[in-house]
Amino acid sequence: MSNEELADRLYDIADMLEIEGVQWEPRAYRTAAMTISSLSTDVSEVYRQGKLTELEGVGKSIAGSIEEYIKTGEIEKWKKLKKKYDIDFSTFRKMRGLGPKRLYVLYKKLGIKNVEDLKNALDKNKIRDLEGFGEKSEEEIKKNLNFLLKSNTGRKLLGSVIEYAYNLRDELMKSGFFEKVEIAGSTRRMKETVGDLDILCVSTNPSKGMDFARNMKEVKNVIVSGETKTSVDLDIGLSCDIRIVKKESFGSAMQYFTGNKDHNVKLRKIAISKGLKLNEYGLFKGKTAIAGASEEGVYKALGLDWMPPELRENMGELEAAANHSLPHLVELSKIKGDLHVHTLDSDGADTLEQMAAAAEKRGLSYIALTNHSRSLKIANGLDEGRFSPLMDKIDKFNSKSRIKVLKGVELEILKDGSLDLPSKLLKSMDFVLGALHQNLKMSRHELTERLLKAINSGLISCVAHPTDRLISQREALDLDFDRIFSACKNNDVLLEIDGFPDRSDLPFDMVKKAKEEKIRFSLGSDSHRLEHLRFLDLAVAIARRGWLEGKDIVNTLGYEDILKLRR
Ligand code: DGT
Ligand code: CA
Ligand code: CA
C-alpha cells in the first residue's frame, strides 16, 4: 500500500461520482487525492498519529475511506462503483481530453474499458459517429492517445520517488544487516524520471540482509532472488534492484551502477587506453585491483577528477574531468529564495503567511509570490484591482517579518505578445514571470514572435517554464530557442528552471545550452501548496545537471540584490 495507490483510488472515486452526476463530492475526493499524493510521509503514519482530518480536503467521510484502505487494502465504495464503471480511469487520467463523462459514453456505447479498446475503436473510425464526438474530436483523441502511448513508458517522476527511495535506504540501514546502503542509478543522477531504483549495499550478513530486503513492507513481488542481487516490484509501481557488493568493490560498483550507460562506456574506453580494465568489481592492472573501494579512487586512478553524479550523462564531463575544468556546481545550501510560489490568492491552497513560514523553516530568506494574472481564469488570475491590496499586504508582512516576500506575478503573455497587466503595475513589482499558458495552437514562427515581444518589452524578469512541456502529458512548445536565448541575453531576461516534477522545465540539456549562451537563471518550486516547496530542491538538481554554478543563478543573491535586478 502506498500514498500513490491510495490517491489513485480516491481519484477513481471522484471520476465515478462525476459520472453519477454527484455535485460536490468529486471535488472533495480530488482535493484529498492531491494532498495525499504530495505528502512526503506515508499516509498510514498520519493515520497512526490520528491526524487524517488535518490533511487538506480530508473530512470525516474521506478519512473513513482512508482508514478502511489502510486496514483492509480496499475501499468498499470504490469496489461498488467500479462494478458499474469498469474503466481504467487511472491510465485515462494521464491522457488529455477525455473526462469521466465522455469516457462513460465510450464505455456504454462501444464497451471501451482501456486504452487498447480505445485504440481499436479509433482504428475502425467508430468514434466519429457517436453523438457529441464527430470527426474532429476523433482526430484529437487519436493524437492524445498516441502521445500517451509513446510517452507512457512506466517511468516515474523523480519527485514522486526520491523521498521514497531515501526511506527504503534508511529502512535497510536500520535492519542492522548492512554496513552501507546507497542509492545509485538514475535516482542518484537526479534524472527527472526514473525507470527503476538501484540500491547498493555492503553487508555483514548477506543472506539475512537479502531476506530482510525481500520482506520489506514496500515489496509486492519478488522477481529475482539471489545472494548478491535481488529484484523486486515495489508498491509504488516501480521495480528495484538491490545488490550486495564487497567493501573493496563498493566504489567501482557505485560508479558502474550510477551510470549513465554512455558515461560508463566512455570511461571503460579511457581505462583500456591506459592498459587497465574497469568493471563493477574494480579497476585492474592485469589481475591486481588498483582501485575500487571508493568512487574517487577509481576516477583518480584514471587521471580524472571525481564528478557529481548529476553530470554523468556523457555531455563533456569526462573531458572536463581530464583537464580539471569541471564546473563548481551550485549547491542547495547557496539558494536563498524560491522565485515561484502561488497562494490562495490565485490557485494555491495556502496563505502567504503559511507559505512564507514554511519557506523560512526550509532555510530560505525570501520567496516571490507569483500568482496568476487576470486572463488565466481557470487559475483565478488576479486583475489590477486584486493585486493592489495584495501588494499592500506584502509590504505590511515584510515590515514585520524576517523572511521577505517579493511582489510578483506569473503573467500571461497574451495572444499578440502583449502583457496581461498594465505596465505601471508591472513596473512596481519585484519579480515578473512571463508565461505562455493559453492560445498555444500557433505556428512556430508566430509563437516565437509572441514570446520575443514579451522578452523585448523590458517588463518581464524571467520566462516561466519556457518549453511548457508536461512530462508524459504534453510536448514542449515548438519555439525557435536560438532566437529566444539571444533575446534573453540581450534584454537581461532570465530563464526559469521550474522544479515542479512533471514540468522540470527548462530541461537540463537546454539549461546547459542556454548557459553556454551566457544566460542567467531563476529557480522556482511552482508551489501551489506547502508540500510543494520541496520541489525547489528538484530545480537545483536540474540546474546541476545543466552544469550551473552559483553565479549563473539569481536565487543565490540576497534579498536586497534580488530587488536591484529590476531597479
Ligand atoms: P533508469 O532505471 O532507466 O531510470 O536508468 P538507470 O540509469 O538507473 O539505468 P539502469 O537501472 O538500467 O542501470 C543502472 C546503471 O547501470 C546505468 O545507469 C549504467 C549501468 N548499466 C546498465 N546497463 C549497462 C550496460 O549495458 N553497460 C554499461 N557500461 N553500464 C550499464
Ligand atoms: Ca535504474
Ligand atoms: Ca536497474
Coordinates of C-alpha atoms and ligand atoms in Angstrom, one line a residue:
M1 CA 0.0 0.0 0.0
S2 CA 1.3 3.4 -0.9
N3 CA 0.2 7.0 -0.9
E4 CA 0.1 6.9 -4.7
E5 CA -2.1 3.8 -4.8
L6 CA -4.5 5.3 -2.3
A7 CA -4.6 8.6 -4.2
D8 CA -5.4 6.7 -7.4
R9 CA -8.4 5.0 -5.6
L10 CA -9.6 8.4 -4.5
Y11 CA -9.3 9.9 -7.9
D12 CA -11.2 6.9 -9.3
I13 CA -14.0 7.5 -6.8
A14 CA -14.1 11.2 -7.9
D15 CA -14.3 10.2 -11.6
M16 CA -17.1 7.7 -10.9
L17 CA -19.1 10.0 -8.8
E18 CA -18.8 12.6 -11.5
I19 CA -20.3 10.1 -14.0
E20 CA -23.1 9.6 -11.5
G21 CA -23.8 13.3 -11.5
V22 CA -23.0 13.8 -7.9
Q23 CA -22.4 17.5 -7.1
W24 CA -19.6 18.3 -4.6
E25 CA -18.1 15.0 -3.6
P26 CA -15.9 14.5 -6.7
R27 CA -14.1 17.7 -6.0
A28 CA -13.6 16.8 -2.3
Y29 CA -12.2 13.4 -3.3
R30 CA -9.8 15.0 -5.9
T31 CA -8.5 17.5 -3.4
A32 CA -7.9 14.7 -0.9
A33 CA -6.2 12.6 -3.6
M34 CA -3.9 15.5 -4.5
T35 CA -3.0 16.1 -0.9
I36 CA -2.1 12.5 -0.3
S37 CA -0.1 12.1 -3.5
S38 CA 2.0 15.1 -2.5
L39 CA 2.6 14.0 1.1
S40 CA 6.2 13.4 1.9
T41 CA 5.4 10.9 4.7
D42 CA 3.4 7.7 4.5
V43 CA -0.3 8.3 4.9
S44 CA -0.5 5.4 7.4
E45 CA 1.9 7.4 9.6
V46 CA -0.5 10.3 9.5
Y47 CA -3.3 7.9 10.4
R48 CA -1.4 6.5 13.3
Q49 CA -1.0 10.0 14.7
G50 CA -4.7 10.5 14.4
K51 CA -4.2 13.4 12.1
L52 CA -6.0 12.4 8.9
T53 CA -8.7 15.1 9.1
E54 CA -5.9 17.7 9.4
L55 CA -5.0 17.0 5.8
E56 CA -6.4 19.4 3.3
G57 CA -9.6 18.1 1.7
V58 CA -10.0 15.2 4.1
G59 CA -13.2 15.4 6.0
K60 CA -14.7 12.7 8.3
S61 CA -16.1 10.6 5.4
I62 CA -13.0 10.6 3.3
A63 CA -10.9 9.9 6.4
G64 CA -13.1 6.9 6.9
S65 CA -12.3 5.6 3.4
I66 CA -8.6 6.2 4.0
E67 CA -8.8 4.3 7.3
E68 CA -10.6 1.4 5.6
Y69 CA -7.9 1.3 2.9
I70 CA -5.1 1.3 5.4
K71 CA -6.7 -1.5 7.4
T72 CA -8.1 -3.7 4.6
G73 CA -6.3 -2.6 1.4
E74 CA -9.6 -1.8 -0.2
I75 CA -12.4 0.7 -0.2
E76 CA -15.9 -0.7 -0.3
K77 CA -17.3 2.5 -2.0
W78 CA -14.7 2.1 -4.8
K79 CA -15.5 -1.5 -5.3
K80 CA -19.2 -0.9 -5.6
L81 CA -18.7 1.9 -8.1
K82 CA -16.1 0.0 -10.0
K83 CA -18.6 -2.8 -10.6
K84 CA -20.8 -0.3 -12.5
Y85 CA -17.9 1.5 -14.3
D86 CA -15.3 -1.0 -15.2
I87 CA -13.0 1.6 -16.8
D88 CA -9.2 2.0 -16.4
F89 CA -9.6 5.6 -15.1
S90 CA -6.1 5.9 -13.8
T91 CA -4.5 5.4 -17.3
F92 CA -7.0 7.6 -18.9
R93 CA -6.3 10.4 -16.4
K94 CA -2.8 10.6 -17.9
M95 CA -4.3 11.3 -21.2
R96 CA -5.7 14.7 -22.1
G97 CA -9.1 15.5 -23.5
L98 CA -11.2 12.6 -22.1
G99 CA -13.0 13.4 -18.9
P100 CA -15.1 10.9 -16.9
K101 CA -18.4 11.7 -18.6
R102 CA -17.0 11.2 -22.1
L103 CA -15.2 8.0 -21.0
Y104 CA -18.6 6.7 -19.8
V105 CA -20.2 7.4 -23.2
L106 CA -17.4 5.4 -24.8
Y107 CA -17.8 2.6 -22.3
K108 CA -21.6 2.4 -22.6
K109 CA -21.8 2.7 -26.4
L110 CA -18.7 0.9 -27.5
G111 CA -17.6 -1.1 -24.5
I112 CA -14.3 0.8 -24.2
K113 CA -12.6 0.0 -20.9
N114 CA -9.0 0.7 -21.5
V115 CA -6.5 2.3 -23.9
E116 CA -6.3 -0.9 -26.1
D117 CA -10.1 -0.8 -26.6
L118 CA -9.9 2.8 -27.4
K119 CA -7.1 2.2 -29.9
N120 CA -9.2 -0.5 -31.7
A121 CA -12.2 1.7 -31.9
L122 CA -10.1 4.6 -33.3
D123 CA -8.6 2.3 -35.9
K124 CA -12.1 1.4 -37.1
N125 CA -13.2 5.1 -37.0
K126 CA -16.0 4.1 -34.7
I127 CA -15.9 7.2 -32.5
R128 CA -16.8 9.9 -35.0
D129 CA -20.4 8.6 -35.3
L130 CA -21.1 8.9 -31.6
E131 CA -23.3 11.7 -30.5
G132 CA -21.2 14.6 -29.2
F133 CA -18.0 13.4 -30.7
G134 CA -17.6 13.9 -34.5
E135 CA -14.6 13.6 -36.8
K136 CA -12.6 16.4 -35.4
S137 CA -12.8 15.1 -31.9
E138 CA -11.9 11.7 -33.1
E139 CA -8.7 13.1 -34.5
E140 CA -8.0 14.9 -31.3
I141 CA -8.4 11.8 -29.3
K142 CA -6.2 9.9 -31.7
K143 CA -3.4 12.5 -31.2
N144 CA -3.7 12.5 -27.4
L145 CA -3.7 8.7 -27.3
N146 CA -0.6 8.4 -29.5
F147 CA 1.2 10.8 -27.2
L148 CA 0.2 8.8 -24.2
L149 CA 1.3 5.5 -25.7
K150 CA 4.5 7.0 -26.8
S151 CA 5.4 8.5 -23.5
N152 CA 3.9 6.1 -21.0
T153 CA 7.0 4.0 -20.6
G154 CA 6.4 3.1 -17.0
R155 CA 8.8 5.7 -15.8
K156 CA 8.0 7.6 -12.6
L157 CA 8.7 11.3 -11.8
L158 CA 11.8 11.8 -9.6
G159 CA 9.7 14.0 -7.4
S160 CA 7.4 11.1 -6.6
V161 CA 10.1 8.6 -5.8
I162 CA 13.1 10.4 -4.3
E163 CA 11.9 10.5 -0.7
Y164 CA 10.6 7.0 -1.0
A165 CA 14.0 5.9 -2.2
Y166 CA 15.7 7.5 0.8
N167 CA 13.2 5.9 3.1
L168 CA 14.0 2.5 1.6
R169 CA 17.7 3.1 2.1
D170 CA 17.1 4.1 5.8
E171 CA 14.9 1.1 6.3
L172 CA 17.6 -1.3 5.0
M173 CA 20.2 0.5 7.0
K174 CA 18.2 0.2 10.2
S175 CA 17.9 -3.6 9.8
G176 CA 21.4 -3.9 11.2
F177 CA 22.4 -6.3 8.4
F178 CA 24.2 -3.7 6.3
E179 CA 27.3 -1.6 6.7
K180 CA 26.5 0.6 3.8
V181 CA 23.4 1.3 1.8
E182 CA 23.3 3.8 -1.1
I183 CA 21.0 4.7 -3.9
A184 CA 22.6 4.5 -7.4
G185 CA 21.2 4.7 -10.9
S186 CA 19.1 7.5 -12.4
T187 CA 17.9 8.5 -9.0
R188 CA 21.4 9.3 -7.9
R189 CA 21.9 11.3 -11.1
M190 CA 18.7 13.1 -10.2
K191 CA 17.2 12.4 -13.6
E192 CA 13.7 13.8 -13.9
T193 CA 12.2 10.4 -14.4
V194 CA 13.2 7.0 -13.0
G195 CA 12.8 3.6 -14.7
D196 CA 13.8 1.5 -11.7
L197 CA 15.6 2.0 -8.4
D198 CA 19.1 0.7 -7.9
I199 CA 20.4 0.1 -4.4
L200 CA 23.9 -1.0 -3.5
C201 CA 24.8 -2.4 -0.1
V202 CA 27.7 -3.8 1.8
S203 CA 26.5 -6.4 4.2
T204 CA 27.9 -8.2 7.2
N205 CA 25.3 -10.9 6.7
P206 CA 24.2 -11.1 3.0
S207 CA 21.7 -13.9 3.3
K208 CA 19.8 -12.3 6.3
G209 CA 20.2 -8.9 4.6
M210 CA 18.6 -10.1 1.4
D211 CA 15.9 -11.9 3.4
F212 CA 15.1 -8.6 5.1
A213 CA 15.0 -6.7 1.8
R214 CA 12.6 -9.2 0.2
N215 CA 10.3 -8.9 3.2
M216 CA 10.1 -5.1 3.5
K217 CA 6.6 -3.7 3.6
E218 CA 7.0 -1.9 0.3
V219 CA 7.8 -5.1 -1.6
K220 CA 4.9 -6.5 -3.6
N221 CA 6.5 -9.2 -5.6
V222 CA 10.0 -10.8 -5.8
I223 CA 11.3 -11.1 -9.3
V224 CA 14.9 -12.3 -8.8
S225 CA 16.1 -13.7 -5.5
G226 CA 19.8 -14.2 -5.0
E227 CA 22.6 -13.7 -2.6
T228 CA 24.1 -10.8 -4.4
K229 CA 21.2 -9.5 -6.4
T230 CA 17.5 -9.3 -5.6
S231 CA 15.0 -7.6 -7.8
V232 CA 11.5 -6.7 -6.5
D233 CA 8.4 -4.9 -7.5
L234 CA 7.6 -2.1 -5.2
D235 CA 4.2 -0.9 -4.2
I236 CA 4.6 2.4 -5.9
G237 CA 4.7 0.6 -9.3
L238 CA 8.5 0.6 -9.8
S239 CA 10.9 -2.2 -9.6
C240 CA 14.1 -2.1 -7.6
D241 CA 17.4 -3.9 -8.0
I242 CA 19.2 -4.5 -4.7
R243 CA 22.8 -5.6 -4.9
I244 CA 25.2 -6.6 -2.2
V245 CA 28.9 -6.0 -3.1
K246 CA 32.2 -6.4 -1.3
K247 CA 33.5 -3.5 0.6
E248 CA 36.6 -3.3 -1.7
S249 CA 34.3 -3.1 -4.7
F250 CA 31.8 -0.6 -3.4
G251 CA 33.3 2.4 -5.1
S252 CA 33.5 0.8 -8.5
A253 CA 30.1 -0.7 -8.1
M254 CA 28.6 2.7 -7.2
Q255 CA 30.4 4.2 -10.3
Y256 CA 29.1 1.4 -12.6
F257 CA 25.5 1.3 -11.3
T258 CA 25.2 5.1 -11.2
G259 CA 25.9 5.3 -14.9
N260 CA 24.6 6.5 -17.2
K261 CA 25.5 3.8 -19.7
D262 CA 27.2 6.2 -22.2
H263 CA 29.3 7.7 -19.4
N264 CA 30.3 4.2 -18.4
V265 CA 31.2 3.1 -21.9
K266 CA 33.4 6.0 -22.4
L267 CA 35.0 5.6 -19.0
R268 CA 35.8 2.0 -19.8
K269 CA 37.5 3.1 -23.0
I270 CA 39.6 5.5 -21.1
A271 CA 40.7 2.6 -18.9
I272 CA 41.5 0.4 -21.8
S273 CA 43.5 3.2 -23.4
K274 CA 45.7 3.2 -20.2
G275 CA 46.1 -0.5 -20.3
L276 CA 43.6 -1.0 -17.5
K277 CA 40.4 -2.9 -17.1
L278 CA 37.3 -1.4 -15.4
N279 CA 34.2 -3.2 -14.3
E280 CA 31.8 -3.1 -11.4
Y281 CA 34.3 -5.0 -9.2
G282 CA 37.2 -2.6 -9.6
L283 CA 39.9 -1.1 -11.7
F284 CA 42.5 -3.7 -12.6
K285 CA 46.1 -3.7 -13.9
G286 CA 46.4 -7.3 -15.0
K287 CA 44.9 -9.2 -12.1
T288 CA 45.7 -6.6 -9.5
A289 CA 43.0 -4.2 -8.3
I290 CA 44.4 -0.7 -8.2
A291 CA 41.1 1.0 -7.2
G292 CA 37.6 0.0 -6.3
A293 CA 36.8 0.8 -2.7
S294 CA 35.9 4.4 -3.4
E295 CA 34.5 6.1 -6.4
E296 CA 37.0 9.0 -6.1
G297 CA 39.8 6.4 -6.2
V298 CA 38.5 4.9 -9.4
Y299 CA 38.3 8.3 -11.2
K300 CA 41.6 9.4 -9.8
A301 CA 43.4 6.3 -10.9
L302 CA 42.2 7.1 -14.4
G303 CA 43.6 10.6 -14.2
L304 CA 40.2 12.2 -13.7
D305 CA 38.6 14.4 -11.1
W306 CA 35.6 13.0 -9.3
M307 CA 32.4 14.5 -10.6
P308 CA 28.9 14.8 -9.0
P309 CA 26.5 12.1 -10.4
E310 CA 24.3 14.8 -11.9
L311 CA 27.0 15.4 -14.5
R312 CA 27.3 11.9 -15.7
E313 CA 25.4 12.0 -18.9
N314 CA 28.3 11.9 -21.3
M315 CA 27.9 15.5 -22.2
G316 CA 31.5 16.5 -21.9
E317 CA 32.1 15.8 -18.2
L318 CA 34.8 13.2 -18.8
E319 CA 36.8 15.6 -21.0
A320 CA 36.3 18.3 -18.4
A321 CA 37.4 15.9 -15.6
A322 CA 40.5 15.1 -17.6
N323 CA 41.7 18.7 -17.8
H324 CA 40.5 19.6 -14.4
S325 CA 37.9 22.1 -15.6
L326 CA 34.7 20.6 -14.1
P327 CA 32.2 23.3 -13.0
H328 CA 31.7 24.1 -9.4
L329 CA 28.1 23.1 -9.3
V330 CA 25.6 25.2 -7.4
E331 CA 24.5 23.7 -4.1
L332 CA 21.1 23.8 -2.4
S333 CA 22.7 25.5 0.6
K334 CA 23.6 28.5 -1.6
I335 CA 20.0 29.1 -2.6
K336 CA 18.5 31.9 -0.7
G337 CA 15.0 32.1 -2.1
D338 CA 12.2 30.5 -4.1
L339 CA 11.1 32.6 -7.0
H340 CA 7.9 30.9 -8.0
V341 CA 5.2 30.5 -5.3
H342 CA 1.4 30.6 -5.5
T343 CA -1.1 31.2 -2.7
L344 CA -4.8 31.1 -2.1
D345 CA -5.0 34.5 -3.7
S346 CA -5.0 32.7 -7.1
D347 CA -4.9 28.9 -7.4
G348 CA -2.8 27.9 -4.4
A349 CA -4.1 26.2 -1.3
D350 CA -2.3 28.0 1.4
T351 CA -1.9 31.6 2.6
L352 CA 1.0 34.0 2.1
E353 CA 1.8 33.7 5.8
Q354 CA 1.8 29.9 5.7
M355 CA 3.9 29.7 2.6
A356 CA 6.4 32.2 4.0
A357 CA 6.7 30.5 7.3
A358 CA 7.2 27.1 5.7
A359 CA 9.9 28.6 3.3
E360 CA 11.6 30.2 6.3
K361 CA 11.7 26.8 8.0
R362 CA 13.4 25.4 5.0
G363 CA 16.1 28.0 5.4
L364 CA 15.1 30.5 2.8
S365 CA 15.3 34.2 3.3
Y366 CA 12.7 35.2 0.6
I367 CA 10.0 33.9 -1.7
A368 CA 8.5 35.6 -4.7
L369 CA 4.7 35.5 -4.6
T370 CA 3.9 34.9 -8.3
N371 CA 0.1 34.4 -8.5
H372 CA -1.5 34.2 -11.9
S373 CA -2.8 37.3 -13.8
R374 CA -6.3 38.0 -14.8
S375 CA -6.6 36.2 -18.1
L376 CA -5.9 32.8 -16.6
K377 CA -9.4 32.4 -15.5
I378 CA -9.2 28.8 -14.6
A379 CA -6.5 29.6 -12.1
N380 CA -8.4 32.5 -10.6
G381 CA -6.0 35.1 -12.0
L382 CA -5.8 38.5 -10.4
D383 CA -6.5 41.8 -12.1
E384 CA -5.1 45.2 -11.0
G385 CA -7.9 45.7 -8.5
R386 CA -6.9 42.5 -6.7
F387 CA -3.2 42.9 -7.0
S388 CA -3.1 46.3 -5.3
P389 CA -4.3 45.2 -1.9
L390 CA -2.2 42.1 -2.1
M391 CA 0.9 44.2 -2.6
D392 CA 0.0 46.4 0.4
K393 CA -0.4 43.2 2.4
I394 CA 3.1 42.1 1.3
D395 CA 4.5 45.5 2.4
K396 CA 2.9 45.0 5.8
F397 CA 4.1 41.5 6.1
N398 CA 7.7 42.4 5.1
S399 CA 7.8 45.2 7.7
K400 CA 7.3 42.6 10.5
S401 CA 8.9 39.5 9.1
R402 CA 12.4 38.2 8.8
I403 CA 11.7 36.2 5.7
K404 CA 10.8 38.6 2.9
V405 CA 8.2 38.3 0.1
L406 CA 8.8 39.7 -3.3
K407 CA 5.8 41.2 -5.1
G408 CA 5.5 39.2 -8.2
V409 CA 3.2 37.7 -10.8
E410 CA 3.1 34.8 -13.2
L411 CA 1.9 37.0 -16.0
E412 CA 0.0 35.8 -19.1
I413 CA 1.7 36.7 -22.4
L414 CA -1.4 37.3 -24.5
K415 CA -2.1 36.0 -28.0
D416 CA -0.4 39.0 -29.7
G417 CA 2.5 39.1 -27.3
S418 CA 1.2 42.0 -25.2
L419 CA 1.1 41.6 -21.4
D420 CA -1.9 40.9 -19.3
L421 CA -1.4 43.7 -16.8
P422 CA -0.7 47.5 -17.2
S423 CA 3.0 48.5 -17.4
K424 CA 2.7 50.8 -14.4
L425 CA 1.6 47.9 -12.2
L426 CA 4.3 45.6 -13.6
K427 CA 7.0 48.3 -13.1
S428 CA 6.0 48.4 -9.4
M429 CA 6.6 44.7 -9.0
D430 CA 9.8 43.0 -7.8
F431 CA 9.6 39.9 -10.0
V432 CA 7.6 39.2 -13.1
L433 CA 7.5 35.7 -14.6
G434 CA 6.2 35.9 -18.1
A435 CA 4.3 32.7 -19.1
L436 CA 2.6 31.1 -22.1
H437 CA -0.4 29.1 -20.9
Q438 CA -3.2 29.8 -23.4
N439 CA -3.9 30.0 -27.1
L440 CA -0.9 27.9 -27.9
K441 CA -2.1 26.5 -31.3
M442 CA 0.0 28.8 -33.4
S443 CA 2.8 28.3 -35.8
R444 CA 6.4 28.1 -34.6
H445 CA 7.1 31.5 -36.1
E446 CA 4.0 33.2 -34.5
L447 CA 4.6 31.6 -31.1
T448 CA 8.3 32.6 -31.2
E449 CA 7.4 36.2 -32.2
R450 CA 4.8 36.3 -29.4
L451 CA 7.4 35.3 -26.8
L452 CA 10.1 37.6 -28.2
K453 CA 7.7 40.6 -28.0
A454 CA 7.3 39.9 -24.3
I455 CA 11.0 39.4 -23.7
N456 CA 11.7 42.7 -25.6
S457 CA 9.1 44.6 -23.6
G458 CA 11.5 45.4 -20.8
L459 CA 8.8 44.4 -18.3
I460 CA 9.4 40.8 -17.6
S461 CA 12.2 39.4 -15.4
C462 CA 12.1 35.9 -16.5
V463 CA 10.4 33.4 -18.8
A464 CA 8.5 30.9 -16.8
H465 CA 8.7 27.1 -17.6
P466 CA 10.0 28.0 -21.1
T467 CA 9.1 24.9 -23.1
D468 CA 5.7 24.4 -21.3
R469 CA 6.2 20.6 -21.6
L470 CA 4.4 18.3 -19.1
I471 CA 6.3 15.0 -18.9
S472 CA 4.2 12.2 -20.5
Q473 CA 1.3 14.6 -20.9
R474 CA 2.2 17.4 -23.2
E475 CA 5.1 18.0 -25.6
A476 CA 7.4 21.0 -25.5
L477 CA 6.2 24.1 -27.4
D478 CA 7.8 24.4 -30.8
L479 CA 9.8 27.6 -30.4
D480 CA 12.9 28.9 -32.0
F481 CA 15.1 28.7 -28.9
D482 CA 18.2 30.2 -30.6
R483 CA 16.3 33.4 -31.0
I484 CA 14.7 33.2 -27.6
F485 CA 18.1 32.6 -25.9
S486 CA 19.7 35.6 -27.7
A487 CA 16.8 37.9 -26.9
C488 CA 17.0 36.8 -23.2
K489 CA 20.7 37.6 -23.2
N490 CA 20.3 41.0 -24.8
N491 CA 17.4 42.0 -22.5
D492 CA 18.9 40.5 -19.3
V493 CA 15.8 38.3 -19.0
L494 CA 16.2 35.2 -17.0
L495 CA 15.1 31.7 -17.9
E496 CA 13.3 29.8 -15.3
I497 CA 14.0 26.3 -14.1
D498 CA 10.7 25.2 -12.8
G499 CA 11.2 22.3 -10.4
F500 CA 7.6 21.1 -10.3
P501 CA 8.1 17.4 -11.1
D502 CA 6.1 17.0 -14.3
R503 CA 7.3 20.3 -15.6
S504 CA 11.0 20.1 -14.9
D505 CA 11.3 22.9 -17.3
L506 CA 13.8 24.1 -18.8
P507 CA 15.0 20.5 -19.3
F508 CA 18.6 20.1 -18.2
D509 CA 20.2 19.7 -21.7
M510 CA 18.7 23.0 -22.7
V511 CA 19.9 24.6 -19.5
K512 CA 23.4 23.6 -20.5
K513 CA 23.0 25.2 -23.9
A514 CA 21.4 28.4 -22.5
K515 CA 24.3 28.7 -20.1
E516 CA 26.7 28.5 -23.0
E517 CA 24.8 31.5 -24.4
K518 CA 25.6 33.3 -21.1
I519 CA 22.0 33.4 -19.9
R520 CA 21.2 33.6 -16.2
F521 CA 18.5 31.5 -14.5
S522 CA 15.9 31.7 -11.7
L523 CA 14.8 28.7 -9.8
G524 CA 11.2 28.1 -8.6
S525 CA 9.2 25.3 -7.0
D526 CA 6.0 26.5 -8.6
S527 CA 4.4 25.6 -5.3
H528 CA 0.6 25.6 -5.1
R529 CA 0.7 24.2 -1.5
L530 CA 3.1 23.9 1.4
E531 CA 4.2 20.4 0.4
H532 CA 5.4 21.6 -2.9
L533 CA 8.1 23.8 -1.5
R534 CA 10.5 20.8 -1.6
F535 CA 10.4 21.0 -5.4
L536 CA 12.9 23.8 -5.2
D537 CA 15.4 21.0 -4.5
L538 CA 14.5 19.4 -7.8
A539 CA 15.0 22.7 -9.6
V540 CA 18.5 22.8 -8.1
A541 CA 19.1 19.2 -9.3
I542 CA 18.2 20.3 -12.9
A543 CA 20.5 23.3 -12.6
R544 CA 23.3 21.0 -11.5
R545 CA 22.5 18.6 -14.4
G546 CA 22.8 21.6 -16.6
W547 CA 26.3 22.5 -15.3
L548 CA 25.2 25.6 -13.5
E549 CA 27.3 27.3 -10.9
G550 CA 26.1 29.7 -8.2
K551 CA 26.8 32.8 -10.3
D552 CA 24.5 31.5 -13.1
I553 CA 21.5 31.6 -10.7
V554 CA 19.9 34.7 -9.3
N555 CA 18.5 32.8 -6.3
T556 CA 22.0 32.8 -4.8
L557 CA 21.6 36.6 -4.4
G558 CA 20.4 38.1 -1.1
Y559 CA 17.0 39.9 -0.9
E560 CA 18.4 43.4 -1.4
D561 CA 20.4 42.3 -4.5
I562 CA 17.4 40.5 -6.0
L563 CA 15.4 43.7 -5.7
K564 CA 18.1 45.5 -7.6
L565 CA 17.6 43.3 -10.7
R566 CA 14.6 45.4 -11.6
R567 CA 15.8 48.8 -10.4
Ligands
DGT1 P1 16.5 4.1 -15.4 O1 16.5 3.0 -14.4 O2 16.0 3.8 -16.7 O3 15.9 5.3 -14.9 O4 18.1 4.5 -15.6 P2 19.4 3.9 -14.9 O5 20.5 4.8 -15.4 O6 19.2 3.8 -13.5 O7 19.6 2.5 -15.7 P3 19.5 1.0 -15.1 O8 18.8 0.9 -13.9 O9 19.2 0.2 -16.3 O10 21.1 0.7 -14.8 C1 21.8 1.3 -13.8 C2 23.1 1.7 -14.3 O11 23.9 0.5 -14.6 C3 23.2 2.5 -15.5 O12 23.0 3.9 -15.3 C4 24.5 2.2 -16.0 C5 24.7 0.8 -15.6 N1 24.5 -0.1 -16.8 C6 23.3 -0.7 -17.1 N2 23.4 -1.4 -18.2 C7 24.7 -1.2 -18.7 C8 25.4 -1.6 -19.8 O13 24.9 -2.4 -20.7 N3 26.7 -1.2 -19.9 C9 27.3 -0.4 -19.0 N4 28.5 0.0 -19.2 N5 26.6 0.1 -17.9 C10 25.3 -0.3 -17.8
CA2 CA 17.6 2.4 -12.6
CA3 CA 18.3 -1.2 -12.6

